Short mmCIF file of C-alpha atoms and ligand atoms in Angstrom, two decimals:
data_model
loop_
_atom_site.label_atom_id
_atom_site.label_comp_id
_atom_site.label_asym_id
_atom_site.label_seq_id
_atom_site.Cartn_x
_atom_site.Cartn_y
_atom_site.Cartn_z
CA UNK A 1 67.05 -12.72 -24.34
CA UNK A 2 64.66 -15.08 -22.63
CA UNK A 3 61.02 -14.83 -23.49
CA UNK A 4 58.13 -15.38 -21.16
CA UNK A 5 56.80 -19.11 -21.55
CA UNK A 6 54.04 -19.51 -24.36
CA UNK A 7 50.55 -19.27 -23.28
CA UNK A 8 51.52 -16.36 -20.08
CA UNK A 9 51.24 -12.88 -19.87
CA UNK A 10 52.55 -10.39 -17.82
CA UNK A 11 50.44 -8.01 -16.21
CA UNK A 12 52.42 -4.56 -16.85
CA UNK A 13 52.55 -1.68 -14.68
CA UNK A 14 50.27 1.03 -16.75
CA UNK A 15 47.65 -2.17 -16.94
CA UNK A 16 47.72 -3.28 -13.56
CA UNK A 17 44.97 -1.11 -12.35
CA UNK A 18 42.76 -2.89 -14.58
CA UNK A 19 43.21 -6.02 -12.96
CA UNK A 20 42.89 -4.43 -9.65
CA UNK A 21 39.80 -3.02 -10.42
CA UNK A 22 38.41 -6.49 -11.67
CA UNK A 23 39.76 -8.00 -8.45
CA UNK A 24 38.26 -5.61 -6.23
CA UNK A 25 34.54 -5.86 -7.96
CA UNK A 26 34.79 -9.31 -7.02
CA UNK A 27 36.21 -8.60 -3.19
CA UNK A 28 33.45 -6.65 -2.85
CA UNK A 29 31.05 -9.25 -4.47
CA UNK A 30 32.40 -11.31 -2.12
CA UNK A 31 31.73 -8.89 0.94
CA UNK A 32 27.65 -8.93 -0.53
CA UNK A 33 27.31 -12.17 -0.45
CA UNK A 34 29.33 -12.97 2.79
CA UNK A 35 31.99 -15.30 0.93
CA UNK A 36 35.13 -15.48 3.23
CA UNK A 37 38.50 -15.86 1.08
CA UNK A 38 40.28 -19.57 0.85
CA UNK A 39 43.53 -19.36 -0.26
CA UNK A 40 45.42 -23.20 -1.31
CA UNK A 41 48.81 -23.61 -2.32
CA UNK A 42 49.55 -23.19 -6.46
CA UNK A 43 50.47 -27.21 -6.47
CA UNK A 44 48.60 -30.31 -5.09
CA UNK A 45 49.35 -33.73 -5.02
CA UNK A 46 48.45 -34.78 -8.41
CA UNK A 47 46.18 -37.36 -7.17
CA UNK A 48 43.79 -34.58 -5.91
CA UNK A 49 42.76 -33.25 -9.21
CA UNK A 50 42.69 -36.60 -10.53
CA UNK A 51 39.81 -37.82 -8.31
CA UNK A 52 38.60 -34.39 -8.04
CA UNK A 53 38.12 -33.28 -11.67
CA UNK A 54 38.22 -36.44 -12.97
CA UNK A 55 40.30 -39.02 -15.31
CA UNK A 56 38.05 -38.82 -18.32
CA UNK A 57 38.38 -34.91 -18.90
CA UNK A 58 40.36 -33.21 -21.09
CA UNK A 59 41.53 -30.59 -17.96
CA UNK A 60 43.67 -34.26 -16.37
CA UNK A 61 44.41 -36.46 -19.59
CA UNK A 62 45.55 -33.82 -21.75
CA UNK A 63 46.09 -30.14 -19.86
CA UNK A 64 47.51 -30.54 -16.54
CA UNK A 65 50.89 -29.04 -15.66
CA UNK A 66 52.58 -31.75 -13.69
CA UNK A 67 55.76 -33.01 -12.85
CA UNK A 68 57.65 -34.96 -9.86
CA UNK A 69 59.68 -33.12 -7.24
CA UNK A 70 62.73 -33.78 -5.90
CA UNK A 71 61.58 -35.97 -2.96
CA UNK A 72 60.20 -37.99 -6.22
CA UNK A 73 56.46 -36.98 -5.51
CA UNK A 74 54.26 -36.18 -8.18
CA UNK A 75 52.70 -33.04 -7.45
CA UNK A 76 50.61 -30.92 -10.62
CA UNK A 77 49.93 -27.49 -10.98
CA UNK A 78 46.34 -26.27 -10.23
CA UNK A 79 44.30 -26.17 -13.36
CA UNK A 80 41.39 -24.91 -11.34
CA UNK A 81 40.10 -23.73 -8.10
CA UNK A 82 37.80 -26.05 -6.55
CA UNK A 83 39.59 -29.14 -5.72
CA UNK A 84 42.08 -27.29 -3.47
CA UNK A 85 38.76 -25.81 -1.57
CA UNK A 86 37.29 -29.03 -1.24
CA UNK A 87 40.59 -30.60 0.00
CA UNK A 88 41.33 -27.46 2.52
CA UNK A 89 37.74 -27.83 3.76
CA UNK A 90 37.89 -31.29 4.73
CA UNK A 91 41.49 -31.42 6.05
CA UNK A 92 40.78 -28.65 8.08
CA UNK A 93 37.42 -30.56 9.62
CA UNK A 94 35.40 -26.87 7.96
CA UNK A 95 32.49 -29.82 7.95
CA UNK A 96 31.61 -29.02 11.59
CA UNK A 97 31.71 -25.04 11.14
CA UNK A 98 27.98 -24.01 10.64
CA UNK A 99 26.10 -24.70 7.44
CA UNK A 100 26.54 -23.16 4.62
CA UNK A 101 30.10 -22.45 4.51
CA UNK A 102 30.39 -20.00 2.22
CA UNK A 103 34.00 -19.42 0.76
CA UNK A 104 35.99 -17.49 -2.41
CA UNK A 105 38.85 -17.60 -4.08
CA UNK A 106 41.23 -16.08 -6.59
CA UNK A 107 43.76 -17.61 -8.41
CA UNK A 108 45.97 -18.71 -11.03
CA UNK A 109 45.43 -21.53 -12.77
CA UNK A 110 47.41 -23.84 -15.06
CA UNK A 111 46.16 -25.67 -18.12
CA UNK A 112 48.45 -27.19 -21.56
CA UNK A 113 46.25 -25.60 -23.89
CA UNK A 114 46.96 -24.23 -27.28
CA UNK A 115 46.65 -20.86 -26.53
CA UNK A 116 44.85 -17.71 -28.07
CA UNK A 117 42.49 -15.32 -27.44
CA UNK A 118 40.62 -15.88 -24.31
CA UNK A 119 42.91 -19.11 -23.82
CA UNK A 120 46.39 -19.18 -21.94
CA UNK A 121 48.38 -21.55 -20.28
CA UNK A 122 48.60 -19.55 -17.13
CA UNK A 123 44.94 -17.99 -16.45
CA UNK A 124 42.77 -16.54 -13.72
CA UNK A 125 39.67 -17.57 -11.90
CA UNK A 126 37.72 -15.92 -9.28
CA UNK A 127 35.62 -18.77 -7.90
CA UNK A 128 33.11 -19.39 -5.09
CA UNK A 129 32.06 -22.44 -3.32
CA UNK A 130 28.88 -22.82 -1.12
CA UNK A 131 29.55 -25.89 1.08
CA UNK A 132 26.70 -27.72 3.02
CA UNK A 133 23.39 -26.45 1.29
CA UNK A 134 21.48 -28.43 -0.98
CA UNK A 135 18.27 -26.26 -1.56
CA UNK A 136 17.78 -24.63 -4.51
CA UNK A 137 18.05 -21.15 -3.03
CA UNK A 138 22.00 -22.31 -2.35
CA UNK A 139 21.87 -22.54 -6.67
CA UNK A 140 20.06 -19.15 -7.19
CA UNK A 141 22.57 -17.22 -4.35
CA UNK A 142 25.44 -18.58 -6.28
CA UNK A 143 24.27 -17.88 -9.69
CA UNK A 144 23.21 -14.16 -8.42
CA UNK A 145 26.43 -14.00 -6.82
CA UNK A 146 28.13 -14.34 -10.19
CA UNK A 147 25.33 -12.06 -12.02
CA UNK A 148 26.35 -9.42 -9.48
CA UNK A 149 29.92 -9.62 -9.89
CA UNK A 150 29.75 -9.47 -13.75
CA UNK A 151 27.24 -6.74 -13.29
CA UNK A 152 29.75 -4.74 -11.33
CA UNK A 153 32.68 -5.53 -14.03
CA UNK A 154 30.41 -2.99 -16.51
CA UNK A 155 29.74 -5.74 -18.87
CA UNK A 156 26.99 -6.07 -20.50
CA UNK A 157 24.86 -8.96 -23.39
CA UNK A 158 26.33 -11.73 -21.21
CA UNK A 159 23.67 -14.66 -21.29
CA UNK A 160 22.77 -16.86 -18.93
CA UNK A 161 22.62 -20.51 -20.08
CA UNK A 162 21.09 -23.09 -17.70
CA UNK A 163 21.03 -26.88 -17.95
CA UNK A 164 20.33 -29.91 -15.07
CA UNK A 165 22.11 -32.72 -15.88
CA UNK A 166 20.21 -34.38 -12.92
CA UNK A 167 21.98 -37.00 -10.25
CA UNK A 168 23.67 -40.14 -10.74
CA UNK A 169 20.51 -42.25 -10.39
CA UNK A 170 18.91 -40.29 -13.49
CA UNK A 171 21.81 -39.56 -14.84
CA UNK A 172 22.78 -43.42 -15.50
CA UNK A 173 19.20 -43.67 -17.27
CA UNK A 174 19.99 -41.03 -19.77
CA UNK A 175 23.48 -42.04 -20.25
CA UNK A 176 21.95 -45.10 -21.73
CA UNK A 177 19.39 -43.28 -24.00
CA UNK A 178 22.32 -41.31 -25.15
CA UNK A 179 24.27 -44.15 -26.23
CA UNK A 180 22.17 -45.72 -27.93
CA UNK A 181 21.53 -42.78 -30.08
CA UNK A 182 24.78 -42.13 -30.49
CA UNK A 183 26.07 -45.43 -31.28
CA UNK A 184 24.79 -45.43 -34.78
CA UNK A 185 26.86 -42.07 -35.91
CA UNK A 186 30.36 -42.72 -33.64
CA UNK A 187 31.56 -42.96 -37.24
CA UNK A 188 30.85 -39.21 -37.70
CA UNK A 189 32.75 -37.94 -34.72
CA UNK A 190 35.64 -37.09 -33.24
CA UNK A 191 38.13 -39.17 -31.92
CA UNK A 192 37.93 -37.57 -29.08
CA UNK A 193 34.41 -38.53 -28.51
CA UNK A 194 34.46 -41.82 -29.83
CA UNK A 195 36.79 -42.11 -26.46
CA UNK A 196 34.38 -40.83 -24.57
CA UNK A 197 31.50 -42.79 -25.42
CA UNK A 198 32.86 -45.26 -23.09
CA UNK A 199 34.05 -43.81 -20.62
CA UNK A 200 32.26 -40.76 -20.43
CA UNK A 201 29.38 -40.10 -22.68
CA UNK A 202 27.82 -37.12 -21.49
CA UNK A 203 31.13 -35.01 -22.33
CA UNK A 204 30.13 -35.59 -25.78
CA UNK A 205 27.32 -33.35 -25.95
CA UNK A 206 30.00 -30.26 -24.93
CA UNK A 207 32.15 -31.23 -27.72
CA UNK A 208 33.35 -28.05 -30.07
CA UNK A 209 34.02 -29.68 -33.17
CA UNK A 210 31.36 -28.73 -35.81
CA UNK A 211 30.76 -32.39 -36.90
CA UNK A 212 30.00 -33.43 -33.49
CA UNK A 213 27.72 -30.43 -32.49
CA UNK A 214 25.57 -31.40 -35.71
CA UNK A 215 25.22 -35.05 -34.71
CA UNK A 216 24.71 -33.89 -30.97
CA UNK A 217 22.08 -31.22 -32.06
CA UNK A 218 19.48 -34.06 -32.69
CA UNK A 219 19.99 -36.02 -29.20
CA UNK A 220 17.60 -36.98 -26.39
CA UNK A 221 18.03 -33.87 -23.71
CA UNK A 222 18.90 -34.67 -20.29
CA UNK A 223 16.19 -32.25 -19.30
CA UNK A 224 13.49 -34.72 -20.44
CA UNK A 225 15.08 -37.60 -18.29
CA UNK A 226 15.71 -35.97 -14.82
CA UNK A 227 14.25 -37.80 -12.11
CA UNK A 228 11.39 -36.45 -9.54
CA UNK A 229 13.90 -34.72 -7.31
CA UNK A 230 15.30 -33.31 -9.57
CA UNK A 231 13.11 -32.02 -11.88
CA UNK A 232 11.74 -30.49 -9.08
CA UNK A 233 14.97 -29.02 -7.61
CA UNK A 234 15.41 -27.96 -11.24
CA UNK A 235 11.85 -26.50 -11.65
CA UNK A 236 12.47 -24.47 -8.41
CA UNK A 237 15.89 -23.17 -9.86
CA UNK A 238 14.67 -21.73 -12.86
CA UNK A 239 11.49 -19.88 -10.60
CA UNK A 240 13.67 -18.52 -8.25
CA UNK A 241 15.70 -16.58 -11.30
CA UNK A 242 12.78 -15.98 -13.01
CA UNK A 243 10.35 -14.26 -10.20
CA UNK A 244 13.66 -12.18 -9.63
CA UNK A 245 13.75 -11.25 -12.95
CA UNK A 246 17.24 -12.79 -13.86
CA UNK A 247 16.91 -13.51 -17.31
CA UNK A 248 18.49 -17.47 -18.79
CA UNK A 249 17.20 -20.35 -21.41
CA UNK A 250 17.97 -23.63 -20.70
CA UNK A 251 20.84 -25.21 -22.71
CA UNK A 252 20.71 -28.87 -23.01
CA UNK A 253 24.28 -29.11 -24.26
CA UNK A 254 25.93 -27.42 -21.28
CA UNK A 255 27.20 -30.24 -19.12
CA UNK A 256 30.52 -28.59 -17.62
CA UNK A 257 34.11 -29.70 -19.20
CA UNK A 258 34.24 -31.30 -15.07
CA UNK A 259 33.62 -34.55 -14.05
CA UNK A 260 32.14 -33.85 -10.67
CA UNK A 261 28.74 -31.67 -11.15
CA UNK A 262 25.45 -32.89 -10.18
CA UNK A 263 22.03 -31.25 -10.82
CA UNK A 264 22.55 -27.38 -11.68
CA UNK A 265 25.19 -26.43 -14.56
CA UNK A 266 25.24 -22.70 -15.77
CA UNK A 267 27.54 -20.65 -17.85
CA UNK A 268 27.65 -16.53 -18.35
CA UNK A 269 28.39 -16.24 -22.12
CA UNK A 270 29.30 -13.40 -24.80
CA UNK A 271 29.54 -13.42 -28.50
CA UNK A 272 31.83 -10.38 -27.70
CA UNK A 273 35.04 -12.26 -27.75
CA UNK A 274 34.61 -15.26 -30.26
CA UNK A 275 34.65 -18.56 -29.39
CA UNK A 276 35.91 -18.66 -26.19
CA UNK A 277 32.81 -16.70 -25.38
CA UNK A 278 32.32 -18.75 -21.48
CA UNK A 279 33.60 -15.86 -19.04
CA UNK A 280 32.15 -18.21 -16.02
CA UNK A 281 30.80 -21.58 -15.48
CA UNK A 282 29.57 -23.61 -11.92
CA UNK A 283 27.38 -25.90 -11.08
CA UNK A 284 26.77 -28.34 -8.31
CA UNK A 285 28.75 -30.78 -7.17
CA UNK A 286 27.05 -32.81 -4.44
CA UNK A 287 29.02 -36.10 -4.96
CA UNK A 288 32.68 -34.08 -4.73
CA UNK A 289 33.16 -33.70 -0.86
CA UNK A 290 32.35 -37.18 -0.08
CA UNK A 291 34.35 -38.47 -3.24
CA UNK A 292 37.55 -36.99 -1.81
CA UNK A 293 37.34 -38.62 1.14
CA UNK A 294 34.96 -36.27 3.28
CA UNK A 295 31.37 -36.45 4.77
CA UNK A 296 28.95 -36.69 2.16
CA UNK A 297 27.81 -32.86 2.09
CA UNK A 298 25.85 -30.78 -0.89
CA UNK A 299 28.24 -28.17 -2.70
CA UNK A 300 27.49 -25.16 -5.49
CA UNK A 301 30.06 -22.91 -7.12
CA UNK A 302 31.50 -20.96 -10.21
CA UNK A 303 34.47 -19.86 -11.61
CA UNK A 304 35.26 -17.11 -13.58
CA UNK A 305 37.94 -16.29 -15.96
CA UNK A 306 39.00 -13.25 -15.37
CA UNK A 307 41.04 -12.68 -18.86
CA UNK A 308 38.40 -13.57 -20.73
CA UNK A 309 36.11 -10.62 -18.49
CA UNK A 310 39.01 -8.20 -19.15
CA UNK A 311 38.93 -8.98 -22.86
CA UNK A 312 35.15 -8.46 -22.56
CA UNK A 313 35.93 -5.36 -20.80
CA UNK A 314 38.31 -4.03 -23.07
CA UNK A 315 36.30 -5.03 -26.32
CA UNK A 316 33.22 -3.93 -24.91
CA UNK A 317 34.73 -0.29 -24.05
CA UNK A 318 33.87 -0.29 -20.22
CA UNK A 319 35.59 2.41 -18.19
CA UNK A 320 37.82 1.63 -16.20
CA UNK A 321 38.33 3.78 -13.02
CA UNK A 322 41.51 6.10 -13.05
CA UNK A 323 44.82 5.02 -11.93
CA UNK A 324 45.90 6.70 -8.84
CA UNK A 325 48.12 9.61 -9.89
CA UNK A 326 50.40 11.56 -7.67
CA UNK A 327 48.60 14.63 -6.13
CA UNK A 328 51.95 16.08 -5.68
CA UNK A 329 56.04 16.44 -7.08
CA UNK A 330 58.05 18.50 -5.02
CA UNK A 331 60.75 19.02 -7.01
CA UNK A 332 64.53 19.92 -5.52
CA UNK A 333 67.27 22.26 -7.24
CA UNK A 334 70.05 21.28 -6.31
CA UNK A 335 71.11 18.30 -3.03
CA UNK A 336 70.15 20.17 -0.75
CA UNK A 337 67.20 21.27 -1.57
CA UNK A 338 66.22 17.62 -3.10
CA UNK A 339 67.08 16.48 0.66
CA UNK A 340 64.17 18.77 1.91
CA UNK A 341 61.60 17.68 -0.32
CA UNK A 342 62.67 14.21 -0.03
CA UNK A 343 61.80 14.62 3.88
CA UNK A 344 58.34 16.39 2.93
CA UNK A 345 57.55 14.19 0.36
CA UNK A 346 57.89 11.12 3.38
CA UNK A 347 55.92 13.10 5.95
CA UNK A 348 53.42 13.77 3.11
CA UNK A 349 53.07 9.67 2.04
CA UNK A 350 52.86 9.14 6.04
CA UNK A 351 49.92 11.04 5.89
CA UNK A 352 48.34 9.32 3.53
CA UNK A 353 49.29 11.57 0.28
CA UNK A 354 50.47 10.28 -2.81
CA UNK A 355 53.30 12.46 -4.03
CA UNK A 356 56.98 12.26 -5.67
CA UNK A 357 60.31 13.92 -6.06
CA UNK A 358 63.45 13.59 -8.23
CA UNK A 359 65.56 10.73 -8.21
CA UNK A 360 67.32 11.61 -11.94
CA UNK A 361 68.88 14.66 -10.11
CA UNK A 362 67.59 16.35 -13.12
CA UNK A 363 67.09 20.45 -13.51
CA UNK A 364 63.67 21.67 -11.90
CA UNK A 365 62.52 22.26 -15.28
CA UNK A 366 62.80 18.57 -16.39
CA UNK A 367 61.16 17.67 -13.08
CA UNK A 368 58.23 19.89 -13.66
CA UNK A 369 57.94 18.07 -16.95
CA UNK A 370 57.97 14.87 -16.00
CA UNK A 371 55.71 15.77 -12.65
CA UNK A 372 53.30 16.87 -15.55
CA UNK A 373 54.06 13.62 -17.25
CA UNK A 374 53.26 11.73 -14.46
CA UNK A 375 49.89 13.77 -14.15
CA UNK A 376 50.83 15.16 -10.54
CA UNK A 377 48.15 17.41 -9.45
CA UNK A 378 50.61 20.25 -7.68
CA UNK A 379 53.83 21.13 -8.12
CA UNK A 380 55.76 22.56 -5.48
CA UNK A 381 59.64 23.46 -6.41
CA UNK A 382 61.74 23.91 -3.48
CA UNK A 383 65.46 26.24 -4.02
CA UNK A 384 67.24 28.40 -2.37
CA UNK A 385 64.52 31.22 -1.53
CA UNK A 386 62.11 28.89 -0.14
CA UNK A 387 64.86 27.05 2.42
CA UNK A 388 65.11 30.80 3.61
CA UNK A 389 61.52 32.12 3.49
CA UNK A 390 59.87 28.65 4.87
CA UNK A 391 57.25 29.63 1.64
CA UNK A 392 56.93 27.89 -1.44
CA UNK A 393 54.80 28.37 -4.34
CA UNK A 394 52.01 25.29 -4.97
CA UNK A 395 51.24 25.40 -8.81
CA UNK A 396 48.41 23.55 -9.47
CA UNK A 397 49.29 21.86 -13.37
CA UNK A 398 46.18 21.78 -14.57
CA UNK A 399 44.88 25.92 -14.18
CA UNK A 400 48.51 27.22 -13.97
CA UNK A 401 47.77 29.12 -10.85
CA UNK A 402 49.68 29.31 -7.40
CA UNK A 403 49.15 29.56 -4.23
CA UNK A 404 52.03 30.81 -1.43
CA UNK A 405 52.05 27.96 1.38
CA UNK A 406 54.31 27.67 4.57
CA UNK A 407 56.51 24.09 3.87
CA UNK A 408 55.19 22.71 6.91
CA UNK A 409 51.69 23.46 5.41
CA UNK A 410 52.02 21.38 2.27
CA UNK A 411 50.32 18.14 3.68
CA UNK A 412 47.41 20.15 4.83
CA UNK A 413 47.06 22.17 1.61
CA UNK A 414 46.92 18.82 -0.15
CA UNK A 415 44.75 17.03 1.93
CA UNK A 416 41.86 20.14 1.79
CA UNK A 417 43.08 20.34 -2.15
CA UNK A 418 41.33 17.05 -2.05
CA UNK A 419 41.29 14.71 -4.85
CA UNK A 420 43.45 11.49 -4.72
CA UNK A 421 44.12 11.79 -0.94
P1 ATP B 1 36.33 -23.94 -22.08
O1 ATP B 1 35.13 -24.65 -22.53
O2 ATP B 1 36.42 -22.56 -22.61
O3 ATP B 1 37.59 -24.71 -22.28
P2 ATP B 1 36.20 -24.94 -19.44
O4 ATP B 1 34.94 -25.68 -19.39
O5 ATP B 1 37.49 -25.70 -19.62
O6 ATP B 1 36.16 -23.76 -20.52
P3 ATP B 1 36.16 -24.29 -16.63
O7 ATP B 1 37.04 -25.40 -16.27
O8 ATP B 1 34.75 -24.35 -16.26
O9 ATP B 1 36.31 -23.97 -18.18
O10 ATP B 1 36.78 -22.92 -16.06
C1 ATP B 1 35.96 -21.80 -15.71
C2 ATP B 1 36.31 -20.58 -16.52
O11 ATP B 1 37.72 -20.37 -16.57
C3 ATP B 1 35.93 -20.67 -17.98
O12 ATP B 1 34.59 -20.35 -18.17
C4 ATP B 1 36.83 -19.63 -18.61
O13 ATP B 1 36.31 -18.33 -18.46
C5 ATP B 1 38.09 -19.77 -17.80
N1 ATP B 1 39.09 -20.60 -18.50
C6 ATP B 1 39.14 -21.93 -18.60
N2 ATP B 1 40.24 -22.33 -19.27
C7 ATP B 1 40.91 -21.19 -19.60
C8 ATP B 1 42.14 -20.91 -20.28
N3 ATP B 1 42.91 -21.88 -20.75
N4 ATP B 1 42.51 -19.62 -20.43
C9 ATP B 1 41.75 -18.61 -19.95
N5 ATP B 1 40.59 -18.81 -19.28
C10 ATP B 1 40.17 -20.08 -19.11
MG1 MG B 2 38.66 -26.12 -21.30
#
């Protein structure tokens, strides 16, 4: 017996309607907002993610799936979306297509993580990336974009958290005013953020541990250090939401577990689902294009984990829309007469209706129950009499009534019977 890997889960048959249901609120999110898909391959060359998410996060030191192949490259499983966007769009020269280009994505992602609730090894985003636009309308589309696709999921008490953790000219001022505040309690922290104190300081305000989040509680906000620009940028941000009526506080502590955001961080956030209550995060990321070796050009996105918005879902007791059932079984006595309904059931499924027959070459009886298991709508059982006649009896399962139709009728019975075709 050989168990799927720690950390994945299988998406079963009776649940995958679920998960097309979340994928098709954000197709059609997509549609809204005019986000065409962008589809990279599951592995990169490791070297990607680790200029494009960066060597001092936790995603490449300590999560990322990766391995050498047998032509002895290193190659690494994506842990997230963006940095396979951002490589496809300057490969594939997308910096001469008209500004903004305006992309999605959906995808599985790989991260080393100790999983539980809300955190797997193998997970989910749906993702968009605005290329080319650095006005803050580009920040407000994106952040309604993701406000309208979690709006469409039927969730609700999601928050909007918003921080600025300004540009690397500001951003090298406060770094400094961090430090030193820090520097007098490393003793206190983690050793995970007495390694980043170095190398990465601003990480350490997103740290979870308790111990750290006290220290961190008291430090100088990045808010109160952003340069002109962008507390402008910033200013105009938060009155574009706000004139719209899109509700968020600022969060000084969100900075983004990723390296490469400038300006604009945001997270959607329950306390439905415990701790790992982040169901989407973006930013922008102006420095990322140029950093991986394209033209320097302005970029805003999200991602958002889409078994963490199930959970949500689920825990929050949103309705999910029915599975499609068959709206007919036509069930066979014996060969022959499976034969016939086995060539009405494929004329019926050419025209477009969902229906069934026996493949257990079980009695008519046991088909009707398990057409009634199955939730068929009709039930149409074909023997001897109706080969002659050319007639057979419709019995609709859920009134118990029948109706006399010609066998060539069927398909247009069905299709006026309406629902599910
Ligand atoms: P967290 O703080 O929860 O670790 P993160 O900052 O690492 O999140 P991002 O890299 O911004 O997350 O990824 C975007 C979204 O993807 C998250 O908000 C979350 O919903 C989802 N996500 C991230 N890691 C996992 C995981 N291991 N399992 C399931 N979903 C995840
Ligand atoms: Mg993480």
């Amino acid at each position: 017996m050989i168990n799927a890997p720690k950390g994945t889960k299988d998406v079963l048959p009776a649940q995958s309607y679920k998960w097309q249901y979340i994928e098709d609120c954000a197709r059609e999110t997509a549609r809204l907002f005019g986000l065409k898909e962008t589809r990279t391959p599951v592995f990169e060359h490791t070297e990607l993610f680790l200029r494009g998410v960066g060597e001092t996060t936790d995603v490449v030191n300590k999560e990322m799936y990766t391995f050498e192949d047998k032509g002895g490259r290193s190659v690494t499983l994506k842990p997230e979306g963006t940095a396979g966007v951002v490589r496809s769009f300057i490969e594939n020269g997308m910096s001469s297509l008209p500004m903004p280009v305006k992309t999605f994505y959906i995808t599985p992602a790989f991260r080393y993580e100790r999983p539980q609730a809300g955190r797997l090894r193998e997970f989910h985003q749906f993702g968009i990336e605005v290329f080319g636009a650095k006005s803050a309308d580009a920040d407000a589309e994106v952040i309604f974009a993701a406000s309208t696709f979690l709006k469409k999921s039927g969730i609700k008490n999601v928050r909007l958290e918003l921080n600025s953790i300004g540009c690397p000219d500001c951003r090298a001022e406060y770094n400094k005013k961090l430090k030193d505040f820090l520097r007098p309690r490393l003793d206190g922290m983690c050793s995970d953020c007495r390694s980043r104190f170095d190398k990465n300081p601003l990480r350490i305000l997103d740290c979870k541990e308790e111990g750290c989040k006290k220290i961190t509680a008291g430090a100088p906000k990045i808010v109160d250090c952003l340069c002109d620009d962008c507390r402008a940028h910033f200013a105009r941000v938060q009155s574009l939401l706000s004139v719209r009526g899109e509700k968020f506080e600022v969060n000084p502590n969100i900075v983004r577990g990723l390296d490469y955001y400038t300006r604009t961080v945001f997270e959607f956030v329950s306390d439905e689902i415990g701790a790992q209550g982040t169901v989407c995060g973006g930013g922008r990321y102006d420095g990322l294009v140029e950093s991986l070796g394209g033209a320097p050009t302005p970029a805003i996105g999200f991602a958002a984990g889409l078994e963490r918005l199930l959970l949500l879902m689920e825990n929050t007791g949103v309705t999910f829309p029915e599975e499609q059932k068959p709206v007919i079984y036509i069930a066979g006595l014996d060969e022959k007469c499976r034969a016939v309904a086995f060539d009405i059931a494929l004329s019926l499924r050419a025209n477009g209706v969902p229906c069934e027959v026996d493949l257990m070459e079980r009695s008519v009886k046991a088909q009707f129950k398990y057409a009634d298991k199955l939730g068929a709508q009709f039930v149409a059982a074909i023997g001897g009499n109706e080969l002659e006649t050319g007639f057979v009896d419709i019995k609709n399962m859920s009134d118990g009534t029948s109706e006399r139709v010609n066998l060539s009728g069927i398909c247009e019975y069905c299709k006026k019977a309406g629902a599910g075709v």
